[in-house]
Amino acid sequence: MFEQNFKNEIIEIRGQKIGLGESKLIKIPIDRLPTGTLIEIPVYIFNGDQLGPTILLQGGLHGDEVNSIELVRRMLIDKSYKIHRGCVIVVPLLNVFGFLNMSRDMHGKDVNRSFPGSKTGSLASRMAYYLMKEITNNVDFAIDFHTGGEQRNNFPQIRYTPEDERGFQLANIFNAPFMFGSKLIPKSFRNQCYKNNIPVIVYEGGESLRLEEKAIEQGINGTLRVLKHFKMINGSIQTPENNTSIQINKRKWVRAKVAGLFTPIVHNGEKVKKGQVLGHIMDTYGETNFSVKSPYDGYVIAKNNFPIINMGDALFHLGKI
Ligand SMILES: [Zn+2]
């Protein structure tokens, strides 16, 4: 299904050509800040000796989602991108500005709601534009790495586009602990790639502004499984097998019915039963104790780690098979 006319004989980014067997770091200039500082996207290209698929691995589309940046960076250091067949294009940190500001956004705008972007638009819009123009035109498919936001911790999971059979296949190859189809969000990177016929899977693991070893490892292992599947890396590289990914068919956020201090008692990733107590919300004076219960049998696929809760706040993301 992925066999096609491969594009990696010559990869061209920002006017620079990268032939078979070549590696290069190219910095794509986006704009200057008021201080005169140049904002650039660093892009690593590792082109193998043989024709094969070209894959984009992208971290830090949201600047505060540090696990995504760390796992891509760690694979750079580990030489995981020693590519024999096909080409890997690596963007360790797309949203440089958000990273510096410890923010998801780029100057108040979400890059992941700015596609297809414009070269004369806001910083976020320019970043989206150059990502599509210079990079994604070269690739056959992409893995976009994310984490939960605002202390909501996502258990390692892959999201794919239900209408996209190749994305579903990639999700199976990646084999994260959980996987599910997720609706396309207008102006998102995945939506724009879908329009351009480029399958994208989104890996989510951990939460923003916090490194989490398990989420980093699962992201690396899944990526290695994909690279190995397409015979892009040396066959001797170890790629730990997971148990088969659990396919989630229905999802629901359990929200707070009362305000107070929240203490979860189940772990992320845990299997839970209908009616099981998942956590407690207490008032600050110890007079009331409200039990949060599971509405159905399922799995905890994300958990809120923030203890001060208002009514309606999201507490647990529950997945049903
Ligand atoms: Zn994100």
Tab-separated table of C-alpha atoms and ligand atoms in Angstrom:
chain	number	residue	atom	x	y	z
A	1	MET	CA	0.000	0.000	0.000
A	2	PHE	CA	2.957	2.303	0.595
A	3	GLU	CA	4.946	1.111	-2.422
A	4	GLN	CA	5.083	3.904	-4.954
A	5	ASN	CA	7.442	6.120	-6.870
A	6	PHE	CA	9.863	6.957	-4.112
A	7	LYS	CA	10.921	10.570	-3.757
A	8	ASN	CA	14.319	10.261	-2.096
A	9	GLU	CA	16.633	10.079	-5.134
A	10	ILE	CA	17.042	13.802	-4.567
A	11	ILE	CA	15.364	15.613	-1.677
A	12	GLU	CA	15.240	19.384	-2.145
A	13	ILE	CA	14.689	21.678	0.826
A	14	ARG	CA	15.195	25.426	0.738
A	15	GLY	CA	16.988	25.115	-2.600
A	16	GLN	CA	19.507	22.599	-1.222
A	17	LYS	CA	19.685	19.125	-2.713
A	18	ILE	CA	20.305	15.982	-0.671
A	19	GLY	CA	21.121	12.898	-2.761
A	20	LEU	CA	21.128	9.208	-1.859
A	21	GLY	CA	23.556	8.425	0.978
A	22	GLU	CA	23.786	12.064	2.114
A	23	SER	CA	22.865	13.706	5.415
A	24	LYS	CA	22.410	17.402	6.049
A	25	LEU	CA	21.189	19.961	8.581
A	26	ILE	CA	19.226	22.766	6.968
A	27	LYS	CA	17.826	25.746	8.850
A	28	ILE	CA	14.698	27.252	7.352
A	29	PRO	CA	14.384	30.951	8.264
A	30	ILE	CA	10.842	31.987	9.235
A	31	ASP	CA	11.059	35.553	10.512
A	32	ARG	CA	12.865	37.950	12.800
A	33	LEU	CA	11.746	38.860	16.304
A	34	PRO	CA	11.579	42.543	17.343
A	35	THR	CA	15.072	42.049	18.848
A	36	GLY	CA	16.403	41.095	15.426
A	37	THR	CA	16.784	37.447	16.453
A	38	LEU	CA	16.235	35.132	13.523
A	39	ILE	CA	13.626	32.396	14.012
A	40	GLU	CA	14.586	29.244	12.102
A	41	ILE	CA	13.342	25.656	11.885
A	42	PRO	CA	16.291	23.234	12.088
A	43	VAL	CA	15.685	20.242	9.820
A	44	TYR	CA	17.873	17.137	9.735
A	45	ILE	CA	17.784	15.002	6.608
A	46	PHE	CA	19.148	11.455	6.623
A	47	ASN	CA	18.942	9.974	3.150
A	48	GLY	CA	19.783	6.279	2.788
A	49	ASP	CA	21.713	4.618	-0.038
A	50	GLN	CA	18.609	3.015	-1.481
A	51	LEU	CA	15.300	4.280	-2.767
A	52	GLY	CA	12.501	3.915	-0.236
A	53	PRO	CA	9.850	5.866	1.639
A	54	THR	CA	10.519	9.318	3.043
A	55	ILE	CA	9.165	9.893	6.521
A	56	LEU	CA	8.871	13.069	8.580
A	57	LEU	CA	9.388	12.824	12.353
A	58	GLN	CA	8.231	16.017	13.981
A	59	GLY	CA	8.553	17.206	17.589
A	60	GLY	CA	7.559	20.384	19.339
A	61	LEU	CA	4.730	21.609	17.115
A	62	HIS	CA	3.443	22.701	20.502
A	63	GLY	CA	6.430	24.361	22.200
A	64	ASP	CA	5.755	23.160	25.767
A	65	GLU	CA	5.292	19.470	24.852
A	66	VAL	CA	8.823	18.560	25.834
A	67	ASN	CA	8.541	14.744	25.640
A	68	SER	CA	8.010	15.098	21.889
A	69	ILE	CA	11.200	17.137	21.563
A	70	GLU	CA	13.228	14.885	23.867
A	71	LEU	CA	12.333	11.624	22.143
A	72	VAL	CA	13.203	12.953	18.694
A	73	ARG	CA	16.427	14.495	20.083
A	74	ARG	CA	17.390	11.261	21.836
A	75	MET	CA	17.079	9.345	18.587
A	76	LEU	CA	19.460	11.865	16.987
A	77	ILE	CA	22.068	11.187	19.687
A	78	ASP	CA	21.533	7.401	19.606
A	79	LYS	CA	22.154	7.387	15.849
A	80	SER	CA	18.756	5.735	15.380
A	81	TYR	CA	18.495	7.572	12.102
A	82	LYS	CA	21.310	5.619	10.438
A	83	ILE	CA	19.135	5.045	7.414
A	84	HIS	CA	19.845	2.421	4.751
A	85	ARG	CA	16.718	2.660	2.676
A	86	GLY	CA	14.479	5.649	2.159
A	87	CYS	CA	14.906	8.962	3.917
A	88	VAL	CA	14.095	10.345	7.363
A	89	ILE	CA	13.456	14.067	7.751
A	90	VAL	CA	13.630	15.093	11.393
A	91	VAL	CA	12.303	18.309	12.907
A	92	PRO	CA	13.188	18.053	16.614
A	93	LEU	CA	11.570	21.368	17.551
A	94	LEU	CA	9.169	23.124	15.243
A	95	ASN	CA	7.771	25.799	17.538
A	96	VAL	CA	10.994	27.439	18.723
A	97	PHE	CA	9.190	30.506	20.011
A	98	GLY	CA	6.700	28.493	22.093
A	99	PHE	CA	9.567	26.434	23.537
A	100	LEU	CA	11.396	29.576	24.698
A	101	ASN	CA	8.176	30.907	26.242
A	102	MET	CA	7.181	27.514	27.723
A	103	SER	CA	3.968	27.828	25.759
A	104	ARG	CA	1.960	25.594	23.455
A	105	ASP	CA	1.421	28.526	21.121
A	106	MET	CA	3.527	30.708	18.916
A	107	HIS	CA	3.038	34.309	19.914
A	108	GLY	CA	-0.530	33.641	21.097
A	109	LYS	CA	-1.494	31.490	18.113
A	110	ASP	CA	-1.683	27.715	17.863
A	111	VAL	CA	0.472	26.564	14.931
A	112	ASN	CA	-1.693	23.430	14.822
A	113	ARG	CA	-4.717	25.597	13.942
A	114	SER	CA	-2.855	27.703	11.384
A	115	PHE	CA	-2.575	25.379	8.361
A	116	PRO	CA	-2.129	25.677	5.416
A	117	GLY	CA	-0.617	28.987	6.549
A	118	SER	CA	0.641	31.937	4.582
A	119	LYS	CA	4.067	33.434	3.967
A	120	THR	CA	2.735	36.889	4.813
A	121	GLY	CA	0.656	35.839	7.858
A	122	SER	CA	1.375	35.677	11.597
A	123	LEU	CA	4.453	33.848	12.868
A	124	ALA	CA	2.340	30.709	13.433
A	125	SER	CA	0.886	30.978	9.938
A	126	ARG	CA	4.346	31.433	8.382
A	127	MET	CA	5.670	28.437	10.260
A	128	ALA	CA	2.769	26.305	8.982
A	129	TYR	CA	3.317	27.588	5.441
A	130	TYR	CA	7.047	26.784	5.352
A	131	LEU	CA	6.538	23.391	6.971
A	132	MET	CA	4.120	22.410	4.187
A	133	LYS	CA	6.044	24.031	1.332
A	134	GLU	CA	9.593	23.030	2.178
A	135	ILE	CA	9.199	19.760	4.053
A	136	THR	CA	5.958	17.830	3.757
A	137	ASN	CA	5.966	17.993	-0.047
A	138	ASN	CA	8.965	15.677	0.130
A	139	VAL	CA	7.479	13.021	2.404
A	140	ASP	CA	5.336	9.910	1.972
A	141	PHE	CA	4.036	9.936	5.542
A	142	ALA	CA	4.665	11.573	8.918
A	143	ILE	CA	4.646	10.975	12.654
A	144	ASP	CA	3.693	14.075	14.649
A	145	PHE	CA	4.723	13.841	18.337
A	146	HIS	CA	2.647	15.489	21.075
A	147	THR	CA	1.761	15.291	24.768
A	148	GLY	CA	-1.263	16.171	26.845
A	149	GLY	CA	-1.538	19.802	27.905
A	150	GLU	CA	-2.097	21.619	31.184
A	151	GLN	CA	-1.232	18.706	33.503
A	152	ARG	CA	-3.448	16.294	31.613
A	153	ASN	CA	-1.253	13.261	31.135
A	154	ASN	CA	-1.874	11.113	28.067
A	155	PHE	CA	-0.995	7.450	28.413
A	156	PRO	CA	1.096	6.581	25.310
A	157	GLN	CA	-1.337	6.406	22.398
A	158	ILE	CA	-1.593	6.811	18.638
A	159	ARG	CA	-4.335	8.810	16.940
A	160	TYR	CA	-5.060	8.237	13.275
A	161	THR	CA	-7.527	9.568	10.731
A	162	PRO	CA	-10.398	7.052	10.426
A	163	GLU	CA	-10.892	7.744	6.696
A	164	ASP	CA	-7.221	7.061	5.992
A	165	GLU	CA	-6.453	3.360	5.584
A	166	ARG	CA	-2.682	3.973	5.396
A	167	GLY	CA	-2.763	5.960	8.657
A	168	PHE	CA	-4.561	3.039	10.295
A	169	GLN	CA	-1.835	0.697	9.042
A	170	LEU	CA	0.885	2.982	10.393
A	171	ALA	CA	-0.870	3.083	13.762
A	172	ASN	CA	-0.810	-0.727	13.856
A	173	ILE	CA	2.882	-0.845	12.927
A	174	PHE	CA	3.762	1.788	15.577
A	175	ASN	CA	1.921	-0.386	18.111
A	176	ALA	CA	1.571	2.051	21.032
A	177	PRO	CA	-0.299	0.778	24.113
A	178	PHE	CA	-3.525	2.408	22.821
A	179	MET	CA	-4.739	3.531	19.395
A	180	PHE	CA	-7.907	5.167	18.115
A	181	GLY	CA	-9.355	7.032	15.188
A	182	SER	CA	-9.671	10.746	15.819
A	183	LYS	CA	-11.687	13.291	13.827
A	184	LEU	CA	-9.775	15.740	11.673
A	185	ILE	CA	-9.542	19.187	13.256
A	186	PRO	CA	-9.876	22.081	10.773
A	187	LYS	CA	-6.596	23.923	10.081
A	188	SER	CA	-4.533	21.263	11.884
A	189	PHE	CA	-1.336	19.748	10.480
A	190	ARG	CA	-2.977	16.314	10.190
A	191	ASN	CA	-5.948	17.798	8.351
A	192	GLN	CA	-3.751	19.626	5.844
A	193	CYS	CA	-1.638	16.538	5.223
A	194	TYR	CA	-4.815	14.485	4.695
A	195	LYS	CA	-5.889	16.998	2.035
A	196	ASN	CA	-2.442	16.600	0.432
A	197	ASN	CA	-2.753	12.783	0.530
A	198	ILE	CA	0.027	12.359	3.130
A	199	PRO	CA	-0.879	9.940	5.951
A	200	VAL	CA	-0.054	11.267	9.431
A	201	ILE	CA	-0.252	9.522	12.771
A	202	VAL	CA	-0.124	11.535	15.996
A	203	TYR	CA	1.723	10.087	18.971
A	204	GLU	CA	0.615	11.409	22.362
A	205	GLY	CA	2.570	10.569	25.506
A	206	GLY	CA	2.846	12.272	28.903
A	207	GLU	CA	2.053	15.905	29.652
A	208	SER	CA	3.433	19.329	28.788
A	209	LEU	CA	6.501	20.768	30.576
A	210	ARG	CA	7.374	17.420	32.171
A	211	LEU	CA	9.706	14.715	30.893
A	212	GLU	CA	8.375	11.197	31.352
A	213	GLU	CA	10.634	8.268	30.648
A	214	LYS	CA	7.879	5.799	29.752
A	215	ALA	CA	6.310	8.185	27.240
A	216	ILE	CA	9.709	8.919	25.675
A	217	GLU	CA	10.614	5.224	25.426
A	218	GLN	CA	7.262	4.207	23.928
A	219	GLY	CA	7.613	6.975	21.320
A	220	ILE	CA	11.117	5.841	20.374
A	221	ASN	CA	10.183	2.151	20.251
A	222	GLY	CA	7.144	2.795	18.061
A	223	THR	CA	9.207	4.911	15.678
A	224	LEU	CA	11.873	2.200	15.429
A	225	ARG	CA	9.147	-0.371	14.670
A	226	VAL	CA	7.955	1.830	11.789
A	227	LEU	CA	11.504	2.370	10.442
A	228	LYS	CA	12.205	-1.351	10.702
A	229	HIS	CA	8.919	-2.317	9.049
A	230	PHE	CA	9.871	-0.322	5.963
A	231	LYS	CA	13.415	-1.782	6.071
A	232	MET	CA	14.850	1.706	6.546
A	233	ILE	CA	17.191	0.784	9.413
A	234	ASN	CA	19.544	-2.098	10.008
A	235	GLY	CA	17.634	-5.296	10.753
A	236	SER	CA	19.819	-6.015	13.801
A	237	ILE	CA	18.521	-2.961	15.706
A	238	GLN	CA	16.359	-4.134	18.578
A	239	THR	CA	12.754	-2.965	18.482
A	240	PRO	CA	10.942	-4.181	21.596
A	241	GLU	CA	7.577	-5.722	20.864
A	242	ASN	CA	4.573	-4.450	22.753
A	243	ASN	CA	1.557	-6.494	23.387
A	244	THR	CA	-0.810	-5.651	20.580
A	245	SER	CA	-2.090	-2.089	20.732
A	246	ILE	CA	-5.518	-1.810	22.360
A	247	GLN	CA	-7.999	-0.367	19.868
A	248	ILE	CA	-10.283	2.170	21.543
A	249	ASN	CA	-13.669	2.640	19.866
A	250	LYS	CA	-15.396	5.103	22.161
A	251	ARG	CA	-13.975	7.854	24.369
A	252	LYS	CA	-15.355	10.136	27.014
A	253	TRP	CA	-13.938	12.651	29.493
A	254	VAL	CA	-15.231	12.124	33.008
A	255	ARG	CA	-15.750	15.653	34.378
A	256	ALA	CA	-15.989	17.035	37.907
A	257	LYS	CA	-19.541	17.364	39.243
A	258	VAL	CA	-18.291	19.347	42.243
A	259	ALA	CA	-15.343	21.660	42.940
A	260	GLY	CA	-12.542	20.903	45.430
A	261	LEU	CA	-9.258	19.074	45.866
A	262	PHE	CA	-8.919	16.133	43.501
A	263	THR	CA	-7.046	12.926	44.355
A	264	PRO	CA	-7.060	10.226	41.663
A	265	ILE	CA	-6.725	6.640	42.931
A	266	VAL	CA	-6.395	4.778	39.625
A	267	HIS	CA	-3.314	4.853	37.441
A	268	ASN	CA	-3.062	6.026	33.900
A	269	GLY	CA	-3.457	3.129	31.466
A	270	GLU	CA	-5.345	1.052	34.043
A	271	LYS	CA	-8.358	-1.094	33.154
A	272	VAL	CA	-11.441	-0.013	35.118
A	273	LYS	CA	-14.947	-1.370	35.706
A	274	LYS	CA	-18.284	0.400	35.452
A	275	GLY	CA	-19.055	2.021	38.823
A	276	GLN	CA	-15.445	1.719	40.062
A	277	VAL	CA	-14.230	4.673	42.142
A	278	LEU	CA	-11.560	6.466	40.112
A	279	GLY	CA	-10.763	9.236	42.570
A	280	HIS	CA	-12.131	11.648	45.145
A	281	ILE	CA	-12.938	15.343	45.223
A	282	MET	CA	-12.945	16.829	48.748
A	283	ASP	CA	-13.735	20.316	49.899
A	284	THR	CA	-10.799	22.089	51.523
A	285	TYR	CA	-12.258	21.759	55.068
A	286	GLY	CA	-12.778	18.013	54.976
A	287	GLU	CA	-16.574	18.169	55.252
A	288	THR	CA	-17.503	16.533	51.941
A	289	ASN	CA	-15.950	13.704	49.972
A	290	PHE	CA	-17.292	13.131	46.479
A	291	SER	CA	-16.394	9.871	44.722
A	292	VAL	CA	-15.685	10.012	40.989
A	293	LYS	CA	-16.960	6.796	39.377
A	294	SER	CA	-16.408	5.176	36.015
A	295	PRO	CA	-19.438	5.326	33.674
A	296	TYR	CA	-18.406	2.101	31.880
A	297	ASP	CA	-15.848	-0.697	31.638
A	298	GLY	CA	-12.786	0.656	29.901
A	299	TYR	CA	-9.261	2.020	30.181
A	300	VAL	CA	-7.892	5.252	31.605
A	301	ILE	CA	-6.138	6.798	28.580
A	302	ALA	CA	-5.474	10.220	30.162
A	303	LYS	CA	-5.528	11.594	33.670
A	304	ASN	CA	-5.627	15.098	35.108
A	305	ASN	CA	-2.760	15.650	37.544
A	306	PHE	CA	-3.915	19.083	38.715
A	307	PRO	CA	-5.394	18.949	42.235
A	308	ILE	CA	-7.494	22.144	42.333
A	309	ILE	CA	-10.699	21.381	40.475
A	310	ASN	CA	-13.671	23.451	39.358
A	311	MET	CA	-17.013	21.990	38.350
A	312	GLY	CA	-16.854	20.628	34.806
A	313	ASP	CA	-13.077	20.187	34.717
A	314	ALA	CA	-11.849	17.124	32.829
A	315	LEU	CA	-10.574	14.432	35.230
A	316	PHE	CA	-10.131	11.154	33.362
A	317	HIS	CA	-10.241	10.331	29.653
A	318	LEU	CA	-11.826	6.894	29.457
A	319	GLY	CA	-11.546	4.660	26.443
A	320	LYS	CA	-13.892	1.774	25.670
A	321	ILE	CA	-12.995	-1.103	23.396
B	1	ZN	ZN	0.241	19.048	21.072
